[in-house]
Coordinates of C-alpha atoms in Angstrom, one line a residue:
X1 CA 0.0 0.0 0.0
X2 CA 1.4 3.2 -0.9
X3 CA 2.1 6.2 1.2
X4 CA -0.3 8.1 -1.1
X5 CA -3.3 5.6 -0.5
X6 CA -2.8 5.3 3.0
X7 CA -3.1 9.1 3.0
X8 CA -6.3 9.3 1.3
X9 CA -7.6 6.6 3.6
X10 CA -6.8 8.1 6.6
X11 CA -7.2 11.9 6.1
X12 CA -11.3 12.0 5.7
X13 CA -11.1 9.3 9.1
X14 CA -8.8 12.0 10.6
X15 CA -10.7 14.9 10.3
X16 CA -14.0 13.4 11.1
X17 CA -12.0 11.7 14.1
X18 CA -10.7 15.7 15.6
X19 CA -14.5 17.2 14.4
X20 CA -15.8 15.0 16.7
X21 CA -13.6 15.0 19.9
X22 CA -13.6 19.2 19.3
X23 CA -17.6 18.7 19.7
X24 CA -18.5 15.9 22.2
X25 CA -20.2 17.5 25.7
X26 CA -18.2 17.3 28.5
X27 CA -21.0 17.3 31.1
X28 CA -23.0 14.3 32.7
X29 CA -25.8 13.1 31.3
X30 CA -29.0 13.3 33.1
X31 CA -30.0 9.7 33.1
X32 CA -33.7 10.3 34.0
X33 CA -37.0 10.5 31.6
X34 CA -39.8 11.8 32.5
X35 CA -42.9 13.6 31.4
X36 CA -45.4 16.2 33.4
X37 CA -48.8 14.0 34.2
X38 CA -47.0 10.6 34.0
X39 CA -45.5 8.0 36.4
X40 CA -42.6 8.3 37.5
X41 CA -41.0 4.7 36.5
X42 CA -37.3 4.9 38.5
X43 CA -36.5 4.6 41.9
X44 CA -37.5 7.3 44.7
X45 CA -35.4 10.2 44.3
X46 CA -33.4 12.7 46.5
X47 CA -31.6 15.5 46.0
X48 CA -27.9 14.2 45.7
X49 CA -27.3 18.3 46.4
X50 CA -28.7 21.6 47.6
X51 CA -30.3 23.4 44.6
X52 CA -32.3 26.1 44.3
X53 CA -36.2 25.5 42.2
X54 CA -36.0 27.6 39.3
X55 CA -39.3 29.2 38.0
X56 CA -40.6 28.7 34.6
X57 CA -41.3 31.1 31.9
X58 CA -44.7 31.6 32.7
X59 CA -44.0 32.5 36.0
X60 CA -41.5 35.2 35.0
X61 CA -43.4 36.2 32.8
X62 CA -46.5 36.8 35.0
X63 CA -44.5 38.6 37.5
X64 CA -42.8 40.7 35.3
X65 CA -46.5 41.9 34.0
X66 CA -47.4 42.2 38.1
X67 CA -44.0 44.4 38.8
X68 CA -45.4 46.6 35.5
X69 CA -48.7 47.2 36.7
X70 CA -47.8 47.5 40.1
X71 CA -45.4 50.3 39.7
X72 CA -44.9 53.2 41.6
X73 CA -44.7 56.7 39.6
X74 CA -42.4 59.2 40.1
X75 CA -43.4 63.1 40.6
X76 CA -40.6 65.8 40.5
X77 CA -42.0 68.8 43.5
X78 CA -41.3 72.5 41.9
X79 CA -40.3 74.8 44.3
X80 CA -40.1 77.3 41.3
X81 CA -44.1 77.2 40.7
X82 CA -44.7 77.2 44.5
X83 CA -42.5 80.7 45.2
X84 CA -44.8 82.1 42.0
X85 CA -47.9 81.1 42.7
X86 CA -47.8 82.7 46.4
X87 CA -46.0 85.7 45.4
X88 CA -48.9 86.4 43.0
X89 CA -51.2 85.8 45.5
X90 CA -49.9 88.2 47.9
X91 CA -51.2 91.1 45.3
X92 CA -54.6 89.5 44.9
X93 CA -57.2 92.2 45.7
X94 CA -59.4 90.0 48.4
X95 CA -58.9 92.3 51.6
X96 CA -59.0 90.4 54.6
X97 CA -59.1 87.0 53.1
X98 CA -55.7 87.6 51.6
X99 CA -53.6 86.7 54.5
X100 CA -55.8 83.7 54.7
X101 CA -56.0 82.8 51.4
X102 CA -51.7 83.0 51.3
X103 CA -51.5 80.9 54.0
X104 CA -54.0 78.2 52.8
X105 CA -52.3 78.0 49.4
X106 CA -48.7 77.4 51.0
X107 CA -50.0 74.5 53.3
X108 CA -51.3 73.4 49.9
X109 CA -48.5 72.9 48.5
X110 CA -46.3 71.5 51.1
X111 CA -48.4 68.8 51.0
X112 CA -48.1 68.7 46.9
X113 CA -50.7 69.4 43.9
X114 CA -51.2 66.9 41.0
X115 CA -52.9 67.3 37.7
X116 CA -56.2 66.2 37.4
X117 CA -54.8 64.1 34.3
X118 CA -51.7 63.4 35.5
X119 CA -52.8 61.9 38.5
X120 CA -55.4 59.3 36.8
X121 CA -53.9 59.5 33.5
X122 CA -50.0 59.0 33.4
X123 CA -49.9 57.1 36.7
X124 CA -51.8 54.0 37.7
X125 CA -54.9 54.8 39.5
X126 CA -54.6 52.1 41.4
X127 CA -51.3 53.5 43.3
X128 CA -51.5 53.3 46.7
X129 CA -48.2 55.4 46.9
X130 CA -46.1 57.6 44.9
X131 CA -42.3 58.7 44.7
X132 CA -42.0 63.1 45.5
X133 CA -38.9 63.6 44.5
X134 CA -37.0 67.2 46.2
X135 CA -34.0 68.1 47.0
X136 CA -32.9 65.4 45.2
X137 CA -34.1 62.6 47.4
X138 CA -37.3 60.9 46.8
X139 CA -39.8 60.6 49.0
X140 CA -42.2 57.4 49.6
X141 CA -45.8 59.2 50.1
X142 CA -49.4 57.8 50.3
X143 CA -51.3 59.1 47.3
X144 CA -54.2 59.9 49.8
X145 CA -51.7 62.7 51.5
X146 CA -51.7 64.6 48.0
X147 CA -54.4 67.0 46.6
X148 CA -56.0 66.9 42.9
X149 CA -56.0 70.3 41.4
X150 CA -60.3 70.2 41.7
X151 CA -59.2 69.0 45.6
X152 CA -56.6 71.9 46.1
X153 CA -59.4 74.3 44.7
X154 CA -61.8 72.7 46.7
X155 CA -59.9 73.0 50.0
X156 CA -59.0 76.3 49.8
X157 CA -62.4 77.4 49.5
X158 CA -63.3 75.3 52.9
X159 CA -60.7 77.2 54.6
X160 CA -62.0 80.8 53.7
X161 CA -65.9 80.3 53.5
X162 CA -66.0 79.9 57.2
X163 CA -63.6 83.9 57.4
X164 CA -66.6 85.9 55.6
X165 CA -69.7 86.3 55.0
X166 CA -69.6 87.1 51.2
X167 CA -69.7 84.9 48.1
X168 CA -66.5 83.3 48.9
X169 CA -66.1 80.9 46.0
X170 CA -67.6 84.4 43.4
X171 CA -64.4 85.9 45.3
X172 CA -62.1 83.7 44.2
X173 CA -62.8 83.5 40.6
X174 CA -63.5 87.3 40.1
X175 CA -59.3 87.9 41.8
X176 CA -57.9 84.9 40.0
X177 CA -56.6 83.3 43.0
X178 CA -58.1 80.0 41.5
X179 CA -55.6 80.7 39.0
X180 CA -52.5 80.4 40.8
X181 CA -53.1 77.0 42.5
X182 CA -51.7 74.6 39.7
X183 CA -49.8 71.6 40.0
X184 CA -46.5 71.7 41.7
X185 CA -46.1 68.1 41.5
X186 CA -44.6 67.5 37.5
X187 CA -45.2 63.6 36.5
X188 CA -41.2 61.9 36.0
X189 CA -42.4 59.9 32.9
X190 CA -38.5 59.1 32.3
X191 CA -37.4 57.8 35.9
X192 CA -41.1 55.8 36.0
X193 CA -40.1 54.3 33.1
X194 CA -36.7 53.4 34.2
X195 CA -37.3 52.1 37.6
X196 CA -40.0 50.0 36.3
X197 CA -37.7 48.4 33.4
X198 CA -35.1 47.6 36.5
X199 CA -37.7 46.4 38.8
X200 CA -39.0 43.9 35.7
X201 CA -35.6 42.7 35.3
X202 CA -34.7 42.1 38.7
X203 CA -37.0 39.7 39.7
X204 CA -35.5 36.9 41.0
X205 CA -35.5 33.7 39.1
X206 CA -36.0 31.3 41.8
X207 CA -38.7 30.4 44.3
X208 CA -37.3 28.3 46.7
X209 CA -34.6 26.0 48.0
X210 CA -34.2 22.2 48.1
X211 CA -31.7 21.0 50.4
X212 CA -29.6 17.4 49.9
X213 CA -31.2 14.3 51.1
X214 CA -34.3 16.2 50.1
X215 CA -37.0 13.9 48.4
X216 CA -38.2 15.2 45.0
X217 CA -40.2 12.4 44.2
X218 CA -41.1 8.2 44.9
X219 CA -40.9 5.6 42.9
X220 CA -44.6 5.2 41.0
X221 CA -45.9 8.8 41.9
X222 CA -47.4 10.9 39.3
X223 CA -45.2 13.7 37.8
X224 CA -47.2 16.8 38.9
X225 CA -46.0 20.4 37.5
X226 CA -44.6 20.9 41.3
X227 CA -42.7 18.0 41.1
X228 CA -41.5 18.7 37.0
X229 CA -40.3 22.2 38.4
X230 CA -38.4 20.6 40.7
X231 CA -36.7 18.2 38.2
X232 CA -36.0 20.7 36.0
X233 CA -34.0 22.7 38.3
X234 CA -32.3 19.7 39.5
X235 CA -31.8 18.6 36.4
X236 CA -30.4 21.8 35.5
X237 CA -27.9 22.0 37.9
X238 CA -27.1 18.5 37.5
X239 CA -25.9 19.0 34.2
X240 CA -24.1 22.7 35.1
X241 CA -22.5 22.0 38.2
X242 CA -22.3 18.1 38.9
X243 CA -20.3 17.1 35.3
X244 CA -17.6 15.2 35.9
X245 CA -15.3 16.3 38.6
X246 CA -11.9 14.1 37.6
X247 CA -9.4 15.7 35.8
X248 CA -9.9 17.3 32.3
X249 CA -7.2 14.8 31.1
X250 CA -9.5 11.6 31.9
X251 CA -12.8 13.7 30.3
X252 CA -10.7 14.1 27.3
X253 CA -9.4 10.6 26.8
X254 CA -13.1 9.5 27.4
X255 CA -14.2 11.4 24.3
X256 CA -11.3 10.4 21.8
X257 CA -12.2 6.9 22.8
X258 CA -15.7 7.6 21.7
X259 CA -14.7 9.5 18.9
X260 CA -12.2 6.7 17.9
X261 CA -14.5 3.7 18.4
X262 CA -17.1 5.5 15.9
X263 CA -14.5 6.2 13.3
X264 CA -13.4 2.7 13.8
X265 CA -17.3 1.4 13.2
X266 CA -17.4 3.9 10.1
X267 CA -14.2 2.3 8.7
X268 CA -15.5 -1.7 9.2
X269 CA -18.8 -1.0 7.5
X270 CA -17.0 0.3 4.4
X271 CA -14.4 -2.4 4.5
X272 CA -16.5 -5.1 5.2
X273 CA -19.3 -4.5 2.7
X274 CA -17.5 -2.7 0.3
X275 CA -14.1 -1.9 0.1
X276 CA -13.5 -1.0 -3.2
X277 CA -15.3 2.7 -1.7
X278 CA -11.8 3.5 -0.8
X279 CA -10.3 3.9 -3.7
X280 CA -12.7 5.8 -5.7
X281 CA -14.3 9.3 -5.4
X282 CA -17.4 8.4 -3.3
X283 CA -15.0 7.4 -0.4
X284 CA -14.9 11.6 0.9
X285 CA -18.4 11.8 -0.2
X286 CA -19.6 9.2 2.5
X287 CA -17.8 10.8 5.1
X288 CA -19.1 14.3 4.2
X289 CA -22.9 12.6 4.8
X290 CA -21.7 10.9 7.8
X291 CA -20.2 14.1 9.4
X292 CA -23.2 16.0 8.6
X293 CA -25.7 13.8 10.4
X294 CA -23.4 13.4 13.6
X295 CA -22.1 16.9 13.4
X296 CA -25.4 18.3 13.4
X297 CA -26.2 16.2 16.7
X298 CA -23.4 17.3 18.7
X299 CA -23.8 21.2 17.8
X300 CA -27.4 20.8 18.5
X301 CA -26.9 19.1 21.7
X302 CA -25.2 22.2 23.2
X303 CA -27.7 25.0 22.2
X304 CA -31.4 23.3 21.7
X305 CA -31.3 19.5 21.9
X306 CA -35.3 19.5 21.5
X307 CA -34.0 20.9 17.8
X308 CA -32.9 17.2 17.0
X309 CA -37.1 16.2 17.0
X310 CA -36.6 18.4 13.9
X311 CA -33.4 17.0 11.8
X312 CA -34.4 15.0 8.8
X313 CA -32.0 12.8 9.7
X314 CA -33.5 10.1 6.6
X315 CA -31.6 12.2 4.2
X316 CA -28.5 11.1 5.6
X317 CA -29.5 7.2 4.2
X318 CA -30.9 8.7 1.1
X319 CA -27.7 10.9 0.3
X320 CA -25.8 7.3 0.8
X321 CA -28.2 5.4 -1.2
X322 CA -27.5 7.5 -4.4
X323 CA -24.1 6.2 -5.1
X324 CA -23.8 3.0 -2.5
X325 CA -26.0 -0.4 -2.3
X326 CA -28.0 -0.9 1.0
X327 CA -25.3 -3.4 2.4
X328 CA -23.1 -0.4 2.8
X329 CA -25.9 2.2 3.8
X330 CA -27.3 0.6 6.3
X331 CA -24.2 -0.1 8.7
X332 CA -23.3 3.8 7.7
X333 CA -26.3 5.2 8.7
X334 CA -26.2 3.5 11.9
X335 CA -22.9 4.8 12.7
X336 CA -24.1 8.0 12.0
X337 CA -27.0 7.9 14.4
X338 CA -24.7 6.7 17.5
X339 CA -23.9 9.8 18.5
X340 CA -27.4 10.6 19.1
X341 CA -27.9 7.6 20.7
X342 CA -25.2 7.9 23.1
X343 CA -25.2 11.8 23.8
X344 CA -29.2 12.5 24.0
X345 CA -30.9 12.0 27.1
X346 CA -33.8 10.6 24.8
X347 CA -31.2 8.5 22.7
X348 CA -33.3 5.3 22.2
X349 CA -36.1 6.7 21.2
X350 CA -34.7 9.2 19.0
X351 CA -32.4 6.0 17.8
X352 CA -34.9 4.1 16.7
X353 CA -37.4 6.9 15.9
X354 CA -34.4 7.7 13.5
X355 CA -33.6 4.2 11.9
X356 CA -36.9 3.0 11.4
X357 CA -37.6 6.1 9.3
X358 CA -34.2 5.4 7.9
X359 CA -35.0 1.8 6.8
X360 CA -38.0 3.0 5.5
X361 CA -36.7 5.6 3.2
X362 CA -34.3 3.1 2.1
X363 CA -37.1 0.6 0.8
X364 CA -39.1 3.1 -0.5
X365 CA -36.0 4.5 -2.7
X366 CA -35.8 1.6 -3.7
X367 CA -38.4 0.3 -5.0
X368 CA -39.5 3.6 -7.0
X369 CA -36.1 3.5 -8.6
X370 CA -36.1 0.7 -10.0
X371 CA -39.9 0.5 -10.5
X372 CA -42.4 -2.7 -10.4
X373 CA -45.1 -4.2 -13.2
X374 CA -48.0 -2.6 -11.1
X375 CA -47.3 0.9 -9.5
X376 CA -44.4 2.2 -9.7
X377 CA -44.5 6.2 -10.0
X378 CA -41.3 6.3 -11.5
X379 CA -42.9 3.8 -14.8
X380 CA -46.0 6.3 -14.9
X381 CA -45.3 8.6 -17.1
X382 CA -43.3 6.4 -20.1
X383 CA -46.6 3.9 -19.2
X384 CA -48.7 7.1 -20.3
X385 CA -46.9 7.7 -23.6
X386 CA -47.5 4.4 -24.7
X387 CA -51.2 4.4 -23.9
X388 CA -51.3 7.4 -25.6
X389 CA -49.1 5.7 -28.7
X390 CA -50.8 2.1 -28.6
X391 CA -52.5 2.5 -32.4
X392 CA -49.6 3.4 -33.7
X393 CA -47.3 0.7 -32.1
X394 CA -50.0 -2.1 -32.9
X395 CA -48.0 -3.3 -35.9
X396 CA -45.0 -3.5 -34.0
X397 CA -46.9 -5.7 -31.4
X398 CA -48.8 -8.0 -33.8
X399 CA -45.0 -8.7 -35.5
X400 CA -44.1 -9.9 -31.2
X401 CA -41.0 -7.7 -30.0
X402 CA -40.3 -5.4 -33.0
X403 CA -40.8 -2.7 -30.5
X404 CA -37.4 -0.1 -31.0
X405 CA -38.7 1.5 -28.1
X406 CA -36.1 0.1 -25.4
X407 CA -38.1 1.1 -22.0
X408 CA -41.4 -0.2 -23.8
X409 CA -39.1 -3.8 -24.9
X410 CA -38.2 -3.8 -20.9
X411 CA -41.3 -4.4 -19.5
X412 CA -41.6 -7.2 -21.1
X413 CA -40.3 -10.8 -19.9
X414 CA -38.5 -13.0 -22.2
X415 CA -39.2 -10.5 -25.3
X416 CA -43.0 -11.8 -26.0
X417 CA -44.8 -11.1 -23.1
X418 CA -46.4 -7.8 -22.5
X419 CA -47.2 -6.3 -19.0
X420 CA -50.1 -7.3 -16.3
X421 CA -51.6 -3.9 -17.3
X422 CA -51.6 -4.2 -21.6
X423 CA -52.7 -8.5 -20.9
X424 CA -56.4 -7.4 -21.9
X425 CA -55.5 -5.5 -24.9
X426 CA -53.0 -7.8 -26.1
X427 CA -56.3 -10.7 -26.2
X428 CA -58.1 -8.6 -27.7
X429 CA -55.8 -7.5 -30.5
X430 CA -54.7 -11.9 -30.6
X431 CA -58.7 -12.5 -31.1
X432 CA -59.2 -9.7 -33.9
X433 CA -56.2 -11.3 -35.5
X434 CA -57.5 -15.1 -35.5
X435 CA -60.5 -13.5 -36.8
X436 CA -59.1 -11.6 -39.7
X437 CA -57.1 -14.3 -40.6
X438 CA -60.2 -16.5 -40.7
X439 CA -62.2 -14.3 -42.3

């Protein structure tokens, strides 16, 4: 054997042999199955660990909407519009209800004046408390403490009716002093906004803690969502934190051997059933279609392994079954699947999910390619020309197999026999002719 063939033999073997190693997990595999609403079929189970119970989207998501709603609104106090309002209304013209009227207004405002609008418009009506922000602190106050403009109006004209005897609330509105109580308060859409994005993101994503020796679940229970949640998380941290804990060394000698044994397997199903693939240009070509089915495993198997449900993973055995007879697919194809045996936590039944499908495309290639006497779609549509061309090929038929027509001459068996589909026309057309002849 020659240095130059025992490159091209063993380069393709190489490079699938690194591809693999490069890829192969290096965590443990969670060696339980189960399903939310069905038994659980292993041994009771305990918590090997203390790990905290994750909550699921939903829950996230439903909190995140709560924190949202629930959010408390920020108002920015103006001292600026306070110093105006009451300087103004120290020149209003209301004789001896000014003093009062000066007074009322600043107590007022120390307590804070919202927009009618603002108040039930940009923040949730629902908010029991609200953020005053001065002097730059900010202030937790109950919303019950703070007046509506229509209140603020509305109080001062309590606290002067009771001073005079006159049309107070005429008073009012004739000197303008309605006029100068507007809202000090000045809705923070921006830090609202802000603190309610942080507060969304900072829920926390657990809800609870299970300690080791813990029991998550018996032996026969049912799988309840409690109990799923809890083998999520544990299965989660399983696979994050309990992965093998030996040196990297032995992790890495464990996945060459697994990536050698499979190159190995890949090289005794071509040598075995066909060996004569190594010397010719299909040789690369069945280890490009191998690497693609168990390549695609592994990379799914790091980012969404639920992905693999969606790999046609057939194509791999019809790719092969171009070029190659079935005694070489099928061992191929196999080899090509181990990886998602071996690697998945649903490996069997993906496996032989997988093969049967396999086997099946197989057969069914099969026999469409090469086509039957009774339905074979591949036949139909020369079958249709020569329905369509039986007058004109009725000498040819009457003379036996002068047919030039070489798919029409291969349908039939031992040159004289027609198909199981033309047997009724061909008595007919041997009766007209006895009859001719007769006649």
């Amino acid at each position: 054997m020659t240095e130059k063939r025992i490159f091209r033999l063993l380069a393709p073997l190489g490079i699938a042999f690194l591809l693999l190693v490069l890829l192969m997990p290096r965590s443990a595999k969670f060696a339980y199955d189960y399903r939310k609403g069905r038994t659980w079929k292993y041994e009771t189970l305990y918590a090997q660990f203390d790990f905290p119970i994750y909550k699921t989207e939903e829950q996230i998501l439903s909190e995140r909407g709560s924190a949202s709603s629930e959010a408390i609104p920020y108002y920015k106090y103006s001292d600026e519009i306070v110093t105006r309002s009451l300087r103004d209304a120290e020149r209003l013209e209301l004789g001896s209800l000014r003093g009062a009227a000066v007074a009322s207004m600043r107590a007022i405002y120390q307590k804070g004046v919202m927009a009618d609008e603002g108040g039930r418009g940009h923040a949730s009506s629902d908010a029991d408390v609200i953020y005053i922000q001065r002097d730059k602190r900010a202030v937790k106050s109950p919303a019950s403490e703070v007046y509506r403009l229509t209140e603020a109006r509305t109080r001062l004209l309590s606290d002067l009716t009771d001073m005079s005897r006159d049309n107070v609330d005429s008073l009012l509105r004739a000197s303008g002093a309605y006029d100068l109580l507007v809202p000090n308060l000045l809705f923070d859409e921006q830090t609202t906004a802000l603190v309610q994005a942080e507060s969304s993101t900072g829920i926390s994503p657990t809800s609870g803690y299970v300690n080791a020796g813990q029991l998550i679940v018996r032996e026969g229970e049912i799988v309840t969502a409690e109990i799923a949640q809890m083998l999520d998380s544990y299965k989660r941290e399983f696979e994050a934190n309990m992965g093998y804990t030996g040196p990297p060394a032995l992790m890495l000698l464990g996945n060459i051997l697994i990536a050698l044994a499979i190159v190995v397997l890949l090289w005794l199903s071509i040598y075995f059933n066909n060996p004569k693939i190594f010397d010719d240009s299909r040789y690369p070509y069945l280890v490009v279609v191998f690497l693609l089915g168990a390549l695609v495993t592994l990379i799914l198997m790091r980012f969404n392994e639920r992905a693999l449900l969606l790999v046609p993973f057939t194509l791999v055995a019809l790719l092969l079954q171009a070029f190659m007879r079935n005694r070489v697919v099928v061992p191929v194809y196999v080899v090509t699947l181990l990886p998602l045996l071996i690697f998945s936590h649903d490996g069997a039944v993906l496996f032989v999910m997988f093969f049967v499908a396999g086997m099946v495309a197989i057969l069914a290639f099969r026999r469409f390619n090469r086509g039957t006497n009774t339905s074979s779609l591949q036949a139909l549509p020369a079958e249709a020309s020569e329905y369509k061309l039986f007058p004109f090929r009725l000498y040819n038929i009457r003379r036996g197999c002068g047919n030039k027509n070489p798919h029409f001459n291969a349908r039939f068996d031992n040159g004289c026999k027609i198909p199981h589909h033309f047997r009724m026309g061909w008595d007919l057309l041997c009766s007209e002719r006895e009859e001719l002849s007769q006649g």
